[in-house]
């Protein structure tokens, strides 16, 4: 089987061309950075267990659109509709935004004007993934916060649940990600939930003659139909991405896909496509292989189109640029 060999080659060819970042970036200027972030996320995760999944999704949505620069945090105003208000970002977790803002507030009291919101989000994401059972991976620091945030940039840069596998692979490839990295990052669906509107077409409107997608496990489909019965009047209705271990970061997500327990159309597409199926098979049987691939892909994602030096700023508040944008 060629997949393990491909993975080995992948790990020996990490193209971190933007590695102006350093794990010890704040060692002199804000030595308590990691401690403050860790304490903040620990308290938040204990109080709101959905924080980990929400923060992982927030990090992905930030990095895929114009790079990891905390542009998703910017609030819209009368002259600019920011990323946060794009339709696909309307369901981003309030707890995820809050945990970063709490850490930023604590850091501004300790070392004002030093730590970027982009670095806080990257560090908090890693800490939270680890906290719920996922792999530890190094987070290099030194990102600057972006000075542009446009809702119009979002839609074309994020995968959609109804896209074909060709479209999803191309979207990731255009950003420099391999199929292996895409499948590993999708494994983040092992935690968290999706709103019913993202998958109800599979339950109620699959085709004129077959209302329910026949590949969905029948008992699973019936349970989802009950959960989402009122989704048109209550858009907050949702279901866990991994129905077996929804709060634990593990490889059960991939096992679920083979059992007809994939929630989204894009999830199930992974087991239908011959380019992605071997990776689903590998990760479903070998959690260590998944964790290594996920850790690598997260490191690479965290370096995507970063801003350093004069390319950005260190915001005083995560939701506003330091200077008024024209």
Coordinates of C-alpha atoms in Angstrom, one line a residue:
X1 CA 0.0 0.0 0.0
X2 CA 1.5 3.3 -1.1
X3 CA -0.1 5.6 1.4
X4 CA 2.4 5.2 4.3
X5 CA 5.2 5.9 1.9
X6 CA 3.5 9.0 0.7
X7 CA 3.1 10.1 4.3
X8 CA 6.8 9.6 5.0
X9 CA 7.7 11.6 2.0
X10 CA 5.2 14.3 3.2
X11 CA 6.8 14.6 6.6
X12 CA 10.3 15.0 5.1
X13 CA 9.3 17.8 2.8
X14 CA 7.6 20.4 5.0
X15 CA 7.8 23.6 2.9
X16 CA 7.6 26.1 5.7
X17 CA 8.9 29.0 3.6
X18 CA 7.5 31.6 5.9
X19 CA 9.4 30.3 8.9
X20 CA 10.2 33.6 10.4
X21 CA 8.3 32.3 13.3
X22 CA 9.9 31.0 16.5
X23 CA 8.5 29.0 19.4
X24 CA 10.4 31.3 21.8
X25 CA 9.3 34.5 20.1
X26 CA 7.9 35.9 23.4
X27 CA 10.5 34.5 25.7
X28 CA 12.0 37.9 26.5
X29 CA 9.0 40.2 25.8
X30 CA 6.2 38.2 27.3
X31 CA 7.6 35.2 29.2
X32 CA 4.2 34.2 30.7
X33 CA 2.5 34.1 27.2
X34 CA 2.0 30.3 27.1
X35 CA 1.0 30.1 30.8
X36 CA -1.6 32.8 30.4
X37 CA -3.1 31.2 27.3
X38 CA -3.1 27.7 28.8
X39 CA -4.8 28.9 32.0
X40 CA -7.4 30.9 30.1
X41 CA -8.4 28.0 27.7
X42 CA -8.4 25.5 30.6
X43 CA -11.0 27.5 32.5
X44 CA -13.1 28.2 29.4
X45 CA -13.1 24.5 28.2
X46 CA -14.1 23.3 31.7
X47 CA -17.0 25.7 31.7
X48 CA -18.0 25.3 28.0
X49 CA -16.9 21.9 26.6
X50 CA -17.8 22.9 23.0
X51 CA -15.0 25.5 23.1
X52 CA -12.3 23.2 21.7
X53 CA -14.2 22.3 18.6
X54 CA -15.4 25.9 18.0
X55 CA -11.8 27.3 18.3
X56 CA -10.4 24.7 15.9
X57 CA -13.1 25.7 13.4
X58 CA -12.4 29.4 14.0
X59 CA -8.7 28.9 13.4
X60 CA -9.4 27.0 10.1
X61 CA -11.8 29.7 8.9
X62 CA -9.2 32.4 9.8
X63 CA -6.2 30.8 8.1
X64 CA -8.0 29.7 4.9
X65 CA -9.0 33.3 4.2
X66 CA -6.1 35.6 3.6
X67 CA -3.9 33.6 6.0
X68 CA -3.6 33.2 9.8
X69 CA -3.9 36.9 10.7
X70 CA -7.0 37.1 13.0
X71 CA -8.9 38.9 10.3
X72 CA -12.0 36.9 11.2
X73 CA -12.2 38.8 14.6
X74 CA -12.7 42.2 13.1
X75 CA -16.2 43.7 13.6
X76 CA -18.0 45.2 10.7
X77 CA -18.8 48.9 10.6
X78 CA -20.7 51.3 8.4
X79 CA -17.9 51.3 5.7
X80 CA -16.8 47.7 5.8
X81 CA -18.5 44.3 6.0
X82 CA -15.9 42.1 7.7
X83 CA -15.2 38.4 7.4
X84 CA -17.0 37.6 10.6
X85 CA -20.3 38.6 8.9
X86 CA -20.0 36.5 5.8
X87 CA -22.8 34.0 5.6
X88 CA -20.6 30.9 6.2
X89 CA -19.1 32.5 9.3
X90 CA -22.4 33.3 11.0
X91 CA -22.3 30.0 12.8
X92 CA -18.7 30.4 14.2
X93 CA -18.6 29.7 17.9
X94 CA -19.1 32.6 20.3
X95 CA -17.1 30.7 22.9
X96 CA -14.2 30.5 20.5
X97 CA -14.1 34.2 20.0
X98 CA -14.5 34.8 23.7
X99 CA -11.6 32.5 24.8
X100 CA -9.2 34.4 22.6
X101 CA -10.5 37.8 23.7
X102 CA -10.1 36.7 27.4
X103 CA -6.5 35.7 26.8
X104 CA -5.8 38.9 25.0
X105 CA -7.2 40.9 27.9
X106 CA -5.0 39.1 30.3
X107 CA -2.0 39.5 28.1
X108 CA -2.6 43.2 27.6
X109 CA -2.4 43.6 31.4
X110 CA 0.8 41.7 31.6
X111 CA 2.7 42.7 28.5
X112 CA 0.7 45.4 26.6
X113 CA 1.1 45.7 22.9
X114 CA 3.3 42.6 22.5
X115 CA 1.2 39.6 21.6
X116 CA -0.9 39.4 18.4
X117 CA -4.4 38.0 18.4
X118 CA -3.3 35.7 15.5
X119 CA -0.7 34.1 17.8
X120 CA -3.2 33.7 20.7
X121 CA -5.6 31.9 18.4
X122 CA -2.9 29.5 17.1
X123 CA -1.7 28.7 20.6
X124 CA -5.2 28.4 22.1
X125 CA -6.2 26.0 19.3
X126 CA -3.3 23.7 19.9
X127 CA -3.9 23.7 23.6
X128 CA -7.6 22.9 23.3
X129 CA -7.0 20.1 20.7
X130 CA -4.5 18.6 23.1
X131 CA -6.9 19.0 26.1
X132 CA -9.6 16.9 24.4
X133 CA -7.2 14.1 23.5
X134 CA -5.7 15.3 20.3
X135 CA -2.0 15.4 19.4
X136 CA 0.5 18.0 20.7
X137 CA 2.3 19.9 18.0
X138 CA 4.7 22.9 18.2
X139 CA 3.3 26.3 17.6
X140 CA 5.8 28.8 16.2
X141 CA 5.0 32.4 17.0
X142 CA 5.5 35.9 15.7
X143 CA 2.4 36.3 13.5
X144 CA 1.1 39.8 13.0
X145 CA -2.6 40.7 12.9
X146 CA -3.9 41.5 9.4
X147 CA -5.1 45.0 8.5
X148 CA -7.8 43.8 6.0
X149 CA -11.0 41.9 6.7
X150 CA -13.6 41.6 3.9
X151 CA -16.6 39.4 3.9
X152 CA -16.4 39.3 0.1
X153 CA -13.1 37.3 0.4
X154 CA -14.6 34.5 2.5
X155 CA -16.9 32.4 0.3
X156 CA -14.4 31.4 -2.4
X157 CA -11.7 30.4 0.2
X158 CA -13.6 27.9 2.3
X159 CA -14.9 24.4 1.5
X160 CA -18.6 23.9 1.4
X161 CA -20.5 20.8 2.5
X162 CA -22.2 20.4 -0.9
X163 CA -19.0 20.7 -3.0
X164 CA -17.7 17.7 -5.0
X165 CA -14.4 16.1 -4.0
X166 CA -12.8 17.5 -7.2
X167 CA -13.8 21.0 -6.0
X168 CA -12.6 20.5 -2.5
X169 CA -9.2 19.0 -3.6
X170 CA -8.7 21.9 -5.9
X171 CA -9.5 24.5 -3.2
X172 CA -6.9 23.0 -0.9
X173 CA -4.4 22.4 -3.7
X174 CA -4.6 26.1 -4.7
X175 CA -3.5 26.9 -1.2
X176 CA -0.6 24.5 -1.3
X177 CA -2.2 21.6 0.6
X178 CA -2.0 18.0 -0.5
X179 CA -4.8 15.5 -0.5
X180 CA -3.2 13.8 2.5
X181 CA -3.3 17.1 4.4
X182 CA -6.9 17.8 3.4
X183 CA -8.1 14.5 4.6
X184 CA -6.2 14.9 7.9
X185 CA -7.6 18.4 8.5
X186 CA -11.1 17.1 7.8
X187 CA -10.5 14.8 10.7
X188 CA -11.1 17.8 12.9
X189 CA -14.7 16.8 12.5
X190 CA -14.1 14.2 15.2
X191 CA -15.2 16.9 17.6
X192 CA -17.9 19.5 17.4
X193 CA -21.3 19.7 15.7
X194 CA -22.9 21.0 12.5
X195 CA -26.2 22.9 12.1
X196 CA -29.1 20.9 10.6
X197 CA -29.3 23.2 7.5
X198 CA -25.8 21.8 6.5
X199 CA -27.1 18.3 6.0
X200 CA -30.9 18.2 5.9
X201 CA -30.9 17.8 2.1
X202 CA -29.5 14.3 2.7
X203 CA -32.4 13.6 5.1
X204 CA -35.4 15.2 3.4
X205 CA -34.6 16.2 -0.2
X206 CA -32.0 13.8 -1.5
X207 CA -33.8 13.1 -4.8
X208 CA -37.4 13.3 -6.1
X209 CA -37.9 9.5 -5.6
X210 CA -35.6 8.9 -2.6
X211 CA -36.0 11.6 0.1
X212 CA -33.1 10.2 2.3
X213 CA -29.6 9.5 1.1
X214 CA -29.4 5.7 1.0
X215 CA -25.8 5.6 2.2
X216 CA -26.7 7.0 5.6
X217 CA -27.1 4.4 8.3
X218 CA -31.0 4.0 8.6
X219 CA -31.1 4.3 12.4
X220 CA -28.7 7.3 12.2
X221 CA -30.9 8.9 9.6
X222 CA -34.1 8.5 11.7
X223 CA -32.4 10.0 14.7
X224 CA -31.2 13.0 12.7
X225 CA -34.7 13.5 11.2
X226 CA -36.1 13.8 14.8
X227 CA -33.3 16.1 15.9
X228 CA -33.7 18.3 12.8
X229 CA -37.5 18.2 12.5
X230 CA -37.9 21.9 13.2
X231 CA -34.7 23.1 11.5
X232 CA -36.6 25.6 9.3
X233 CA -38.1 27.5 12.3
X234 CA -35.1 26.9 14.6
X235 CA -31.9 27.4 12.7
X236 CA -29.9 26.6 15.9
X237 CA -30.7 22.9 15.7
X238 CA -27.6 20.8 15.3
X239 CA -26.0 17.4 15.6
X240 CA -22.6 16.0 16.5
X241 CA -20.2 15.5 13.7
X242 CA -19.0 12.3 15.5
X243 CA -22.0 10.6 17.0
X244 CA -19.9 8.0 18.9
X245 CA -17.3 10.1 20.7
X246 CA -18.3 13.8 20.1
X247 CA -16.2 15.3 22.8
X248 CA -13.0 13.3 22.2
X249 CA -10.4 13.9 19.6
X250 CA -9.7 10.5 18.1
X251 CA -10.0 8.5 14.9
X252 CA -13.6 7.3 15.3
X253 CA -14.7 9.9 12.8
X254 CA -13.0 7.9 10.0
X255 CA -14.5 4.7 11.3
X256 CA -17.9 6.3 11.3
X257 CA -17.6 7.2 7.6
X258 CA -17.3 3.5 6.7
X259 CA -20.4 2.7 8.8
X260 CA -22.7 5.3 7.1
X261 CA -22.4 7.6 10.0
X262 CA -20.9 10.6 8.2
X263 CA -22.9 13.7 8.8
X264 CA -22.1 15.9 5.9
X265 CA -22.1 15.1 2.2
X266 CA -18.5 16.2 2.1
X267 CA -17.7 13.7 4.9
X268 CA -19.2 10.8 3.0
X269 CA -17.4 11.9 -0.2
X270 CA -14.2 10.9 1.4
X271 CA -15.1 7.2 1.3
X272 CA -16.5 7.4 -2.3
X273 CA -13.4 8.9 -3.9
X274 CA -10.5 6.6 -4.7
X275 CA -8.0 9.4 -4.0
X276 CA -9.2 9.8 -0.4
X277 CA -10.5 6.4 0.5
X278 CA -7.1 4.8 1.2
X279 CA -6.4 7.6 3.7
X280 CA -9.8 7.1 5.4
X281 CA -8.9 3.4 5.7
X282 CA -5.5 4.1 7.1
X283 CA -6.6 6.7 9.7
X284 CA -9.6 4.6 10.7
X285 CA -7.3 1.7 11.6
X286 CA -4.2 3.7 12.9
X287 CA -4.9 6.6 15.2
X288 CA -1.2 7.3 15.5
X289 CA -0.9 7.8 11.7
X290 CA -3.9 10.2 11.8
X291 CA -2.4 12.2 14.8
X292 CA 0.9 12.5 13.0
X293 CA -0.8 13.7 9.8
X294 CA -3.1 16.0 11.6
X295 CA -0.3 17.6 13.6
X296 CA 1.8 18.1 10.5
X297 CA -1.2 19.6 8.6
X298 CA -2.0 22.0 11.5
X299 CA 1.6 23.2 11.7
X300 CA 1.5 23.9 7.9
X301 CA -2.0 25.6 8.2
X302 CA -0.6 27.8 11.0
X303 CA 2.0 29.1 8.6
X304 CA -0.4 29.8 5.7
X305 CA 0.0 33.3 4.3
X306 CA 1.2 34.7 7.7
X307 CA 2.0 38.4 8.1
X308 CA 5.3 39.2 9.9
X309 CA 7.2 42.4 10.6
X310 CA 5.7 45.4 8.9
X311 CA 3.2 43.3 7.0
X312 CA 0.7 43.6 9.9
X313 CA 0.2 45.0 13.4
X314 CA -0.3 43.9 17.0
X315 CA -3.9 44.9 17.6
X316 CA -4.8 46.4 20.9
X317 CA -8.3 44.8 20.6
X318 CA -8.9 41.7 18.6
X319 CA -12.1 43.1 17.0
X320 CA -10.7 46.4 15.7
X321 CA -7.8 47.6 13.7
X322 CA -5.4 50.0 15.5
X323 CA -5.9 52.6 12.8
X324 CA -9.2 53.5 11.1
X325 CA -9.3 51.9 7.7
X326 CA -10.1 54.2 4.8

